[in-house]
Amino acid sequence: MQKRKALSTDKAFLLSENIFENFINYFQPKEGEKVHVFIPILERNEINTQIFIDYFLKQNIRVFVPKIVADELINIEIFADTQFETSTWGIPEPVSNEDSEENYFHYVITPLLYCDDKGNRVGYGKGFYDAFFESVSSEVKKSELIILTPMK
């Protein structure tokens, strides 16, 4: 986390663009598909997923984002005109609390701090995504975006 925080804003954005391009080239998401994507805490230099969201919306790919309501992660579908507010955790979230109740996504893009060589993720320790993953279809492709620089 310290290495990520030490990145300049410009470097973090450049790396976010590279990760975005790799994601698009590898997965090639298509119109009508559904993507659940986290909204970053930019002060922590998390990957700027707004690049992904803008692309998905322009390509008519349905976009869902998480929101914590009553200590539970719900899925809210967003659109180009969706209004956001900053949560107490510093995360932009949709103003709406209307849960889409969607549990199948073609892709899920989540934040994490670390993953081991078997792909087990370590997040920030609140357990929201662990519960979320138990509620979604096992067929979902999960793309955990964290590594902005090699950790050598």
Tab-separated table of C-alpha atoms in Angstrom:
chain	number	residue	atom	x	y	z
A	1	MET	CA	0.000	0.000	0.000
A	2	GLN	CA	2.914	2.338	0.729
A	3	LYS	CA	4.384	1.852	-2.741
A	4	ARG	CA	1.017	2.595	-4.307
A	5	LYS	CA	0.495	5.714	-2.178
A	6	ALA	CA	3.973	6.964	-3.171
A	7	LEU	CA	3.053	7.088	-6.864
A	8	SER	CA	2.455	10.486	-8.407
A	9	THR	CA	-1.089	11.184	-9.604
A	10	ASP	CA	0.162	11.206	-13.195
A	11	LYS	CA	1.960	7.858	-12.821
A	12	ALA	CA	-1.064	6.252	-11.146
A	13	PHE	CA	-3.302	7.483	-13.985
A	14	LEU	CA	-0.896	6.218	-16.655
A	15	LEU	CA	-0.772	2.808	-14.999
A	16	SER	CA	-4.573	2.803	-14.710
A	17	GLU	CA	-4.795	3.424	-18.456
A	18	ASN	CA	-2.398	0.525	-19.102
A	19	ILE	CA	-4.452	-1.806	-16.927
A	20	PHE	CA	-7.636	-0.655	-18.677
A	21	GLU	CA	-6.142	-1.382	-22.102
A	22	ASN	CA	-5.005	-4.839	-20.950
A	23	PHE	CA	-8.467	-5.585	-19.563
A	24	ILE	CA	-10.237	-4.524	-22.770
A	25	ASN	CA	-7.802	-6.396	-25.018
A	26	TYR	CA	-7.951	-9.587	-22.959
A	27	PHE	CA	-11.656	-9.785	-22.056
A	28	GLN	CA	-13.195	-7.835	-24.963
A	29	PRO	CA	-16.451	-6.966	-23.163
A	30	LYS	CA	-19.485	-6.653	-25.429
A	31	GLU	CA	-22.620	-4.552	-25.624
A	32	GLY	CA	-25.324	-5.757	-23.244
A	33	GLU	CA	-22.925	-7.514	-20.880
A	34	LYS	CA	-22.986	-6.642	-17.188
A	35	VAL	CA	-19.949	-5.429	-15.261
A	36	HIS	CA	-19.681	-4.817	-11.539
A	37	VAL	CA	-16.848	-2.358	-10.930
A	38	PHE	CA	-15.579	-0.682	-7.797
A	39	ILE	CA	-15.197	3.053	-7.543
A	40	PRO	CA	-11.699	3.902	-6.326
A	41	ILE	CA	-10.424	5.949	-3.455
A	42	LEU	CA	-8.135	8.068	-5.597
A	43	GLU	CA	-6.255	9.435	-2.577
A	44	ARG	CA	-4.983	5.861	-2.075
A	45	ASN	CA	-3.901	5.714	-5.730
A	46	GLU	CA	-6.288	2.869	-6.417
A	47	ILE	CA	-6.781	2.116	-10.069
A	48	ASN	CA	-8.913	4.797	-11.669
A	49	THR	CA	-11.885	2.722	-12.725
A	50	GLN	CA	-13.692	5.795	-14.054
A	51	ILE	CA	-11.801	5.021	-17.270
A	52	PHE	CA	-13.538	1.624	-17.339
A	53	ILE	CA	-16.938	3.039	-16.393
A	54	ASP	CA	-16.852	5.707	-19.106
A	55	TYR	CA	-15.887	3.114	-21.725
A	56	PHE	CA	-18.527	0.619	-20.592
A	57	LEU	CA	-21.308	3.205	-20.653
A	58	LYS	CA	-20.299	4.385	-24.155
A	59	GLN	CA	-20.310	0.765	-25.374
A	60	ASN	CA	-23.774	0.074	-23.884
A	61	ILE	CA	-22.292	-2.329	-21.374
A	62	ARG	CA	-24.378	-2.331	-18.201
A	63	VAL	CA	-22.467	-0.990	-15.197
A	64	PHE	CA	-23.116	-1.830	-11.563
A	65	VAL	CA	-21.233	-0.338	-8.646
A	66	PRO	CA	-21.148	-1.242	-4.969
A	67	LYS	CA	-22.681	0.796	-2.198
A	68	ILE	CA	-22.577	0.026	1.494
A	69	VAL	CA	-26.028	0.336	3.080
A	70	ALA	CA	-26.620	-0.848	6.651
A	71	ASP	CA	-23.258	-2.679	6.636
A	72	GLU	CA	-24.163	-4.605	3.480
A	73	LEU	CA	-22.791	-4.229	-0.036
A	74	ILE	CA	-25.582	-3.701	-2.543
A	75	ASN	CA	-25.318	-3.439	-6.336
A	76	ILE	CA	-26.587	-0.307	-8.011
A	77	GLU	CA	-26.843	0.007	-11.763
A	78	ILE	CA	-25.492	3.338	-12.921
A	79	PHE	CA	-25.982	5.431	-16.037
A	80	ALA	CA	-24.282	8.500	-17.505
A	81	ASP	CA	-26.557	10.783	-15.462
A	82	THR	CA	-26.311	8.941	-12.131
A	83	GLN	CA	-25.733	11.306	-9.222
A	84	PHE	CA	-22.974	10.472	-6.710
A	85	GLU	CA	-22.083	11.577	-3.200
A	86	THR	CA	-18.952	10.872	-1.172
A	87	SER	CA	-19.400	8.336	1.617
A	88	THR	CA	-17.868	8.665	5.067
A	89	TRP	CA	-15.101	6.365	3.764
A	90	GLY	CA	-14.243	8.845	1.022
A	91	ILE	CA	-15.717	6.709	-1.744
A	92	PRO	CA	-18.074	8.208	-4.321
A	93	GLU	CA	-21.337	6.246	-4.224
A	94	PRO	CA	-24.628	6.639	-6.076
A	95	VAL	CA	-27.147	8.758	-4.191
A	96	SER	CA	-29.739	6.027	-4.806
A	97	ASN	CA	-30.066	3.122	-2.374
A	98	GLU	CA	-32.034	1.039	-4.878
A	99	ASP	CA	-30.415	-2.405	-4.964
A	100	SER	CA	-30.517	-3.900	-8.449
A	101	GLU	CA	-30.606	-7.353	-6.817
A	102	GLU	CA	-28.510	-8.503	-9.772
A	103	ASN	CA	-26.354	-11.537	-8.969
A	104	TYR	CA	-24.944	-12.432	-12.371
A	105	PHE	CA	-22.257	-10.297	-13.941
A	106	HIS	CA	-20.039	-11.073	-16.887
A	107	TYR	CA	-17.160	-9.417	-15.033
A	108	VAL	CA	-16.477	-8.216	-11.515
A	109	ILE	CA	-13.654	-5.758	-10.975
A	110	THR	CA	-12.720	-5.414	-7.309
A	111	PRO	CA	-10.079	-3.637	-5.281
A	112	LEU	CA	-7.560	-5.544	-3.219
A	113	LEU	CA	-4.304	-5.063	-1.414
A	114	TYR	CA	-2.665	-8.356	-2.260
A	115	CYS	CA	-3.318	-11.780	-3.711
A	116	ASP	CA	-1.345	-14.934	-3.219
A	117	ASP	CA	-0.078	-17.205	-5.992
A	118	LYS	CA	-3.435	-19.052	-5.958
A	119	GLY	CA	-5.423	-15.855	-6.529
A	120	ASN	CA	-6.820	-15.548	-3.003
A	121	ARG	CA	-7.474	-11.869	-2.390
A	122	VAL	CA	-6.712	-9.758	0.626
A	123	GLY	CA	-8.799	-6.607	0.781
A	124	TYR	CA	-9.086	-3.921	3.387
A	125	GLY	CA	-10.466	-6.333	5.983
A	126	LYS	CA	-14.125	-5.347	6.210
A	127	GLY	CA	-15.380	-8.512	4.463
A	128	PHE	CA	-17.841	-6.767	2.130
A	129	TYR	CA	-16.487	-8.403	-1.023
A	130	ASP	CA	-16.200	-11.823	0.641
A	131	ALA	CA	-19.947	-11.714	1.318
A	132	PHE	CA	-20.569	-10.280	-2.151
A	133	PHE	CA	-18.678	-13.113	-3.860
A	134	GLU	CA	-20.787	-15.662	-2.002
A	135	SER	CA	-23.938	-14.044	-3.407
A	136	VAL	CA	-22.952	-13.880	-7.084
A	137	SER	CA	-22.984	-16.625	-9.662
A	138	SER	CA	-19.913	-18.870	-9.635
A	139	GLU	CA	-19.613	-18.270	-13.401
A	140	VAL	CA	-18.596	-14.632	-12.901
A	141	LYS	CA	-15.118	-13.670	-14.106
A	142	LYS	CA	-13.464	-11.743	-11.292
A	143	SER	CA	-10.725	-9.307	-12.169
A	144	GLU	CA	-8.971	-8.001	-9.110
A	145	LEU	CA	-7.117	-4.854	-9.976
A	146	ILE	CA	-4.364	-3.780	-7.655
A	147	ILE	CA	-0.850	-4.047	-8.921
A	148	LEU	CA	0.182	-0.739	-10.408
A	149	THR	CA	3.899	-1.418	-10.257
A	150	PRO	CA	5.937	-4.589	-9.925
A	151	MET	CA	6.359	-5.382	-6.251
A	152	LYS	CA	10.103	-6.141	-6.478
